[in-house]
Short mmCIF file of C-alpha atoms in Angstrom, two decimals:
data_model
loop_
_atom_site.label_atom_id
_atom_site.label_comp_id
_atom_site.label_asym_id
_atom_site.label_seq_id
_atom_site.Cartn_x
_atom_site.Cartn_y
_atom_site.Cartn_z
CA UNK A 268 -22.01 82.20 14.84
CA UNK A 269 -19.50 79.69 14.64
CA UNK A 270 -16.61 80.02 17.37
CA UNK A 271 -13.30 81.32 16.24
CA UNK A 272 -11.40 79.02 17.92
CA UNK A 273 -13.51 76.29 15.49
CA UNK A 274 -13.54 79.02 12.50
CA UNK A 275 -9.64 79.41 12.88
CA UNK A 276 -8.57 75.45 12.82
CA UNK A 277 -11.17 75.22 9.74
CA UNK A 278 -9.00 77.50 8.04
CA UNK A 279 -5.99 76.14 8.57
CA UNK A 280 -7.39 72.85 7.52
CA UNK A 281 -8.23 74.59 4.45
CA UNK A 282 -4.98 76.27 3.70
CA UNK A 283 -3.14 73.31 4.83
CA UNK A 284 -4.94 71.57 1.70
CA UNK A 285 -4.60 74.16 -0.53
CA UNK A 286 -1.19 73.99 0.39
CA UNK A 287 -0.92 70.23 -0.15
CA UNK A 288 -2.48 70.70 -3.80
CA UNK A 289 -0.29 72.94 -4.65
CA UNK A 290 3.23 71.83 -3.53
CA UNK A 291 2.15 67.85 -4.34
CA UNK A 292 4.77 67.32 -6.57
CA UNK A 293 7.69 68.76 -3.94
CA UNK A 294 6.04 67.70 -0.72
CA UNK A 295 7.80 65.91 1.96
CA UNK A 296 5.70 66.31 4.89
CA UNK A 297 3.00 68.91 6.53
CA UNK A 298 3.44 69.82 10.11
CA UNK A 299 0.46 71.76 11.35
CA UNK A 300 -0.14 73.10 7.84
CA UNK A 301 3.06 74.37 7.18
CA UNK A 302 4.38 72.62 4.16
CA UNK A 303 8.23 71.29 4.12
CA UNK A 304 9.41 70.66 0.75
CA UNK A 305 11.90 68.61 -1.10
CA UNK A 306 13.87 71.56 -2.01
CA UNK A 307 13.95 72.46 1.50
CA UNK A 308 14.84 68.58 2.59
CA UNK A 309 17.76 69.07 0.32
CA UNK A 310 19.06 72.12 1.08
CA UNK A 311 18.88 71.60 4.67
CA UNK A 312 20.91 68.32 4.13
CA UNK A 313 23.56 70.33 1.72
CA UNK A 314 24.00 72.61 4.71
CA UNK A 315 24.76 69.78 7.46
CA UNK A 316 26.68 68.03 4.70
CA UNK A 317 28.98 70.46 4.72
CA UNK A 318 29.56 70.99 8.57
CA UNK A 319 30.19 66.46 8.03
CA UNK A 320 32.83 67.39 5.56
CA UNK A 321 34.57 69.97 7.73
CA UNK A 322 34.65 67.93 10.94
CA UNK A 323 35.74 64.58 9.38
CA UNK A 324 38.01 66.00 6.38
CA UNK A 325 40.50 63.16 7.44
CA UNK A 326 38.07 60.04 7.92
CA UNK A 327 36.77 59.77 4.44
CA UNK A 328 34.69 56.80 5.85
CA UNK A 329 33.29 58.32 8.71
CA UNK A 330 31.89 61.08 6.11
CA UNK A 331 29.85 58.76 4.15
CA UNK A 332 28.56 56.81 7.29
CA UNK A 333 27.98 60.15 8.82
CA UNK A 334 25.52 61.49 5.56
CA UNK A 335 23.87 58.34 4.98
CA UNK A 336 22.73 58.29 8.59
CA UNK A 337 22.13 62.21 7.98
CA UNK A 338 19.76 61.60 4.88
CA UNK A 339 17.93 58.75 6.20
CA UNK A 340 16.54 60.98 9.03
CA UNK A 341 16.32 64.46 7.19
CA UNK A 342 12.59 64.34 7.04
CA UNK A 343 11.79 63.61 10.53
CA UNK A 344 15.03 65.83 11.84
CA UNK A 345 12.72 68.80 10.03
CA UNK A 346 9.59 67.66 11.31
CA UNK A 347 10.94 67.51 14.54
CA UNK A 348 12.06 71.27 13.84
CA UNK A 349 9.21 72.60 13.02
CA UNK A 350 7.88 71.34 15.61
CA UNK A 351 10.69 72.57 18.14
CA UNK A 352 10.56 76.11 16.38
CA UNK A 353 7.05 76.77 16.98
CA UNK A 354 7.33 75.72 21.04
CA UNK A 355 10.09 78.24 21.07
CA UNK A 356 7.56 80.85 19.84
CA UNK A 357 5.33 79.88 22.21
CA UNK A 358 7.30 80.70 25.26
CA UNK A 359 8.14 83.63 22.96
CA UNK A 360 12.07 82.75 22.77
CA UNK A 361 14.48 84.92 21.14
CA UNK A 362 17.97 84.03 20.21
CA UNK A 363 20.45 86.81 20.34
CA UNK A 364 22.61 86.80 17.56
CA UNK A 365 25.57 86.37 19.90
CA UNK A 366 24.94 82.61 20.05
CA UNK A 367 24.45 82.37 16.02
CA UNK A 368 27.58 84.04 15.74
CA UNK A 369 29.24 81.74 18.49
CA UNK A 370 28.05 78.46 16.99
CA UNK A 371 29.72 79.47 13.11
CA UNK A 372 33.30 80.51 15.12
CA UNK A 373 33.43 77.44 16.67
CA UNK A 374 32.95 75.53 13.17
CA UNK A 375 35.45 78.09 11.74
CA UNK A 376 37.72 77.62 14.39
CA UNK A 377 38.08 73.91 14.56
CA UNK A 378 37.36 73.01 10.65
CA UNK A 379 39.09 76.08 9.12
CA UNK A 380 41.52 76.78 12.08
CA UNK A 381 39.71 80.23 11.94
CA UNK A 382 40.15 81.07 8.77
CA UNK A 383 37.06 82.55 7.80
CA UNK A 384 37.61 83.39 4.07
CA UNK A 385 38.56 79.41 3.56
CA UNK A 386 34.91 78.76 5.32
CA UNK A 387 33.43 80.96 2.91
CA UNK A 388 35.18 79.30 -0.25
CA UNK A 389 34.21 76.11 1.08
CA UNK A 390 30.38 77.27 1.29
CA UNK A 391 30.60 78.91 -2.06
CA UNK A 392 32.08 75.25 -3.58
CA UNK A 393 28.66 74.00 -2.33
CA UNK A 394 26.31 76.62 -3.62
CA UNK A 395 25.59 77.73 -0.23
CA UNK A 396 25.46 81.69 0.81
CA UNK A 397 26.55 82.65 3.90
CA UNK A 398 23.42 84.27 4.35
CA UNK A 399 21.42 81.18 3.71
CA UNK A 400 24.34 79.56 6.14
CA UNK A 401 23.58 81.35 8.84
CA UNK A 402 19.90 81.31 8.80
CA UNK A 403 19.80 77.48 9.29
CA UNK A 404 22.31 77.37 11.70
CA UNK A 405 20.11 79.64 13.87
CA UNK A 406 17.56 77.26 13.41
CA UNK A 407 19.85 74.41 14.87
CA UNK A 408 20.51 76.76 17.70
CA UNK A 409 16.74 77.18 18.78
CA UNK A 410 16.48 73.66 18.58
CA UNK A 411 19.17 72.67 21.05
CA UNK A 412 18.14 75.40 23.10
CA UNK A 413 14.73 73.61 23.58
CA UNK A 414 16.14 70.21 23.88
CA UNK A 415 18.45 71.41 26.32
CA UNK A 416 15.43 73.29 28.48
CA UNK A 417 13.71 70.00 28.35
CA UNK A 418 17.08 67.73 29.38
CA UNK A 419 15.44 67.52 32.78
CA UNK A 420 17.24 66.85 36.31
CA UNK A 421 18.74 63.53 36.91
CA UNK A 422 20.81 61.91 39.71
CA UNK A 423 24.85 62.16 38.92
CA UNK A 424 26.20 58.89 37.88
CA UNK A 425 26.88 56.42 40.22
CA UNK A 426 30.39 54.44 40.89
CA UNK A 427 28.99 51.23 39.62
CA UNK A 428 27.51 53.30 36.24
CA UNK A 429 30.85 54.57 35.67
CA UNK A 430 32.83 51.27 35.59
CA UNK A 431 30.10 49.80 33.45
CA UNK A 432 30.67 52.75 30.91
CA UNK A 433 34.61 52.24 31.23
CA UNK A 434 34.22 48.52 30.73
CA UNK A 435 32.41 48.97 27.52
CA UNK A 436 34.48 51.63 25.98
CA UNK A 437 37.84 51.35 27.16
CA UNK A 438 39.04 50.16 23.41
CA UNK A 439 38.62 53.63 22.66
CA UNK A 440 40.91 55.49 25.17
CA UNK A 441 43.38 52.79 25.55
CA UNK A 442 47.24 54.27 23.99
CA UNK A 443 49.94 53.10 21.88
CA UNK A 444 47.89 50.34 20.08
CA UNK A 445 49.58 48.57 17.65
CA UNK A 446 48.14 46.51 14.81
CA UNK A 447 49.30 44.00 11.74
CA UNK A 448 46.63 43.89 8.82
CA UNK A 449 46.84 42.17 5.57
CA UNK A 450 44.83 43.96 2.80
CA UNK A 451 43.12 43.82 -0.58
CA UNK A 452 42.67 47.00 -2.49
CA UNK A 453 40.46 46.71 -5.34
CA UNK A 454 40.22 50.14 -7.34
CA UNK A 455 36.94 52.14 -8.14
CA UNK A 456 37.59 53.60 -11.44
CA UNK A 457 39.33 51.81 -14.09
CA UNK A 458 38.23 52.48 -17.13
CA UNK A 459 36.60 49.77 -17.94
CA UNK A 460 34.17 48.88 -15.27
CA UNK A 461 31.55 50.55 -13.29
CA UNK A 462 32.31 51.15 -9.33
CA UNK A 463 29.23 48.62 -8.92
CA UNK A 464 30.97 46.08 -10.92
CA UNK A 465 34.38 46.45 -8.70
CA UNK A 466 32.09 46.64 -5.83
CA UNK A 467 30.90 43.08 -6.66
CA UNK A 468 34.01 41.46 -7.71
CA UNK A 469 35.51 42.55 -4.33
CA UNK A 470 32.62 41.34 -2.63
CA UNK A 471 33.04 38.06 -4.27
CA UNK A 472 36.82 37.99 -3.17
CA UNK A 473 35.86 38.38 0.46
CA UNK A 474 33.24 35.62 0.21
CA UNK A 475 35.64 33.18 -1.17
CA UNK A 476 38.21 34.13 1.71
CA UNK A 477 35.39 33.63 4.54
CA UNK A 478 34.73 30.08 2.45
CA UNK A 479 38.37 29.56 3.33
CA UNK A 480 40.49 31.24 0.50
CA UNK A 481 44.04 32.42 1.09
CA UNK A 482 43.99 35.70 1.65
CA UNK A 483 47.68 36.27 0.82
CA UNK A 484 46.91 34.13 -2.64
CA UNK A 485 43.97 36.04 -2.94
CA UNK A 486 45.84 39.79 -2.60
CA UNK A 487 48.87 38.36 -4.75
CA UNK A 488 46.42 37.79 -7.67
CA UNK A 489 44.02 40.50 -7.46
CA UNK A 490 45.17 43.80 -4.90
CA UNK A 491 46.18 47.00 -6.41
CA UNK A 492 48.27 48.11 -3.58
CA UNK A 493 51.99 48.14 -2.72
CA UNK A 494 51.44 45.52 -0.07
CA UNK A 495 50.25 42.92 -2.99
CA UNK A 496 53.37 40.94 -3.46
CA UNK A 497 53.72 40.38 -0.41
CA UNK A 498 50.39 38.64 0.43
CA UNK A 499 48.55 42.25 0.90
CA UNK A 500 50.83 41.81 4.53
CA UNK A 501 51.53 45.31 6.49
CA UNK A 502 54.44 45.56 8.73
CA UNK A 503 53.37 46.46 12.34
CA UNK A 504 51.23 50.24 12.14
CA UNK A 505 50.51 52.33 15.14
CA UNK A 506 46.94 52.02 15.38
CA UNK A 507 47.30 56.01 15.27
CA UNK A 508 49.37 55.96 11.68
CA UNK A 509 46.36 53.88 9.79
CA UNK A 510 43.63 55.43 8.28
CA UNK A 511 40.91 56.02 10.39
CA UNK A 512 38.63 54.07 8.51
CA UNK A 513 41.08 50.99 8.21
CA UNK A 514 42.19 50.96 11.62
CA UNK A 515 38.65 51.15 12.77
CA UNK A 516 37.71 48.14 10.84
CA UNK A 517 40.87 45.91 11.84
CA UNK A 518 40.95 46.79 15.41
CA UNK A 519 37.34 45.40 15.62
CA UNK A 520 37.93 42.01 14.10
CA UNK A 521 39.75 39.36 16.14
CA UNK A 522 42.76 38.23 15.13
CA UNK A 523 42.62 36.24 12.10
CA UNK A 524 39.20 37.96 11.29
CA UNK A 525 37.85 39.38 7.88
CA UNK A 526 36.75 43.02 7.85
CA UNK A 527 33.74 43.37 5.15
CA UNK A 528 34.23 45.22 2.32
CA UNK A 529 35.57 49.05 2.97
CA UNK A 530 34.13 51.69 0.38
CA UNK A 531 37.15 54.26 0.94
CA UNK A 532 36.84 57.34 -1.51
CA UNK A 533 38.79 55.47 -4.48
CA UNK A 534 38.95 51.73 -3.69
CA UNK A 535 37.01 49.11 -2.09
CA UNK A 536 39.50 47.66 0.74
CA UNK A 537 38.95 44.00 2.46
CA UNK A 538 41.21 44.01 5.79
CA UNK A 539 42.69 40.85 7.56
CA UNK A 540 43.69 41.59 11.16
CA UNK A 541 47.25 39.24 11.52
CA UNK A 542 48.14 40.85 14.95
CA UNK A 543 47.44 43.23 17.95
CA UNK A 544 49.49 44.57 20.46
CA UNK A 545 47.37 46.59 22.33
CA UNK A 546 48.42 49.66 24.78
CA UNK A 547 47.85 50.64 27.81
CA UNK A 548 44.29 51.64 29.14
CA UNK A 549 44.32 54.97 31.39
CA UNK A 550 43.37 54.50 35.01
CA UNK A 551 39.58 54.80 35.53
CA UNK A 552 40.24 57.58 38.16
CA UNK A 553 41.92 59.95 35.47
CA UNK A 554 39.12 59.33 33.31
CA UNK A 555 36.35 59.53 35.86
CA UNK A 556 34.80 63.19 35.53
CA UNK A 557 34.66 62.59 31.87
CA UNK A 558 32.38 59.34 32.14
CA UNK A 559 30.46 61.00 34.54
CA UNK A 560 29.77 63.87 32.00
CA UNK A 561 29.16 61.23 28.99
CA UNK A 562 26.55 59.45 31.26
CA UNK A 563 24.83 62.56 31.81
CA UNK A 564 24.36 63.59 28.69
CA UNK A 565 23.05 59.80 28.32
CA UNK A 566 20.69 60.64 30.66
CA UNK A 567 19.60 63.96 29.33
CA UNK A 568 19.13 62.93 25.74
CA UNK A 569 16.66 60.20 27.32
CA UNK A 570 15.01 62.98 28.90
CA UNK A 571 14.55 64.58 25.60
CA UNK A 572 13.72 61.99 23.76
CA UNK A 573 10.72 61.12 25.98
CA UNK A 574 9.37 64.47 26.10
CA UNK A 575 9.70 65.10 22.21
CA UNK A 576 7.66 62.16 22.01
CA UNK A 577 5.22 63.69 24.08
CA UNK A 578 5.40 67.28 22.22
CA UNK A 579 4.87 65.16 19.00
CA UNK A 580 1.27 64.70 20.45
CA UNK A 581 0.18 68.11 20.39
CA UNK A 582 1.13 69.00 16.40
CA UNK A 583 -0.83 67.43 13.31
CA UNK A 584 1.81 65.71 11.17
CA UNK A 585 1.49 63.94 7.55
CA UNK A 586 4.21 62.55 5.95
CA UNK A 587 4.30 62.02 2.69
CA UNK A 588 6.04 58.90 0.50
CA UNK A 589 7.51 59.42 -2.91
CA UNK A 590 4.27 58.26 -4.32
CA UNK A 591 3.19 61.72 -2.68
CA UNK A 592 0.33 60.11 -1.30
CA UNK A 593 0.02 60.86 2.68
CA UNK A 594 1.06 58.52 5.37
CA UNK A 595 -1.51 58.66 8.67
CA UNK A 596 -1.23 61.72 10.16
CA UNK A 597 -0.08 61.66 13.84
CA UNK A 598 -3.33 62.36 15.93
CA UNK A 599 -3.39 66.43 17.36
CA UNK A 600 -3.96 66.68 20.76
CA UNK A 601 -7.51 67.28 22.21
CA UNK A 602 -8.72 70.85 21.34
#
């Protein structure tokens, strides 16, 4: 008689096939025979897309950065699911609705200023049920449950760790920046021309500046903004009163340095940094027991990340191109 354990994998084999046959047309990868479809891939990102749009409402920028990095990993943030979900089963985990619950007030609460019937219009806008809603946020749940059983202990950050860290990212917690741009704005929709085309012609523009254009010639003759006749020249902006996106950009660039070209939700903006005045930096003791918590959590996602690659191991994964036809499967563990 042929062992079970041998009869059972057969059959999975087979169904996982079967399964493959019959969802080849929708297939985006197979993780120990369990199918993950397009459909799901999409619906899954329409979900996350949504929680993007509610924490970043004001940073228009930081949305589309924020989904394109969001699609480009879809497929291997639901492999990496699956994969999480059925370990939870296996130490049979339960998650008490409690923590579902918590995890959609919080998004109500700081999106929505918990207002729940505005989270719910907002959902409906998408085509997304609160039901449905709900069911993939528990899934999110499990998962950083299991990541954060697996974070591992690691020694507390050390003195020199934390002025490294405060080195490096003081830009971001210094106050009262100030800044003096110059800008470009080239609009999306005219009538006439496609976005692509505007995209292009503003690409040109910025190339010819970087060749050693005037930029104040070059926003005098072709910007769509109020700053045009004057060169595309700002007064002096709190860092703070700029959009996000643009203050970003400038406050990156040296002075006298060309930002690329900004896609912004109606134009496409080139940005010339004229000036900074930068502000104070807080003292590194005030900010201490916050660096010490970001290095941490440094520490613990490198923790996770090396045992997910190790949990990886011990599933049977295909992935599967647009062609539909199947990458190399990552090699199951020993049975």
């Amino acid at each position: 008689m042929i062992p079970l354990r041998i009869s059972l994998f057969a059959l999975l084999s087979a169904c996982s096939s079967v399964l493959a046959q019959q969802y080849t047309n929708s297939i985006a990868a197979v993780v120990d025979g369990i199918p993950i479809a397009s459909s799901e891939v999409e619906e899954t990102i329409k979900a996350q897309e949504q929680v993007i749009q509610f924490q970043f409402r004001n940073d228009p920028a930081r949305i589309k950065k924020e989904i394109a990095l969001l699609r480009e990993g879809a497929i291997e943030t639901l492999i990496d699911r699956e994969i999480l979900l059925a370990e939870f089963r296996k130490i049979g985990g339960v998650i008490k609705a409690q923590y579902v619950d918590d995890d959609i007030n919080g998004i109500i609460r700081e999106s929505f200023k918990g207002n729940r019937d505005a989270f719910v219009d907002e959902l409906t806008k998408g085509g997304m049920t609160v039901k449905k809603f709900r069911e993939l946020r528990e899934k999110m749940v499990i998962m950083n449950v299991m990541r954060a059983r697996n974070a591992g202990d690691h020694p507390p950050a050390t003195p020199r760790e934390v002025q490294e860290y405060y080195d490096k990212n003081v830009d971001k917690w210094r106050e009262g920046d100030q800044i003096k741009i110059s800008t470009i704005t080239i609009p999306k929709f005219t009538g006439d021309k496609t976005p692509e085309q505007q995209q292009k012609f503003a690409q040109e523009l910025r190339t010819r500046i970087v060749q050693g254009a005037d930029f104040a010639k070059m926003a005098k003759t072709n910007s769509q903004d109020s700053h045009a006749e004057n060169g595309g020249a700002w007064d002096w902006m709190s860092k703070t009163d700029l959009m996000p996106a643009i203050a970003n950009a400038a406050m990156e660039l040296k002075t006298g340095g060309v930002s690329p070209v900004l896609d912004l939700e109606s134009n496409f903006i080139i940005v010339s940094c004229d000036a900074k005045k930068l502000g104070a930096a807080p003292d590194i003791e005030k900010l201490r027991p916050e660096i010490e918590k970001m290095i941490n959590q440094e520490k613990s996602k490198a923790n996770i990340d090396k045992w997910m690659e190790t949990v990886r191991k011990k599933h049977v994964i295909k992935r599967y191109k647009t062609s539909n036809t199947p990458l190399a499967p990552i090699p199951a563990a020993q049975q």
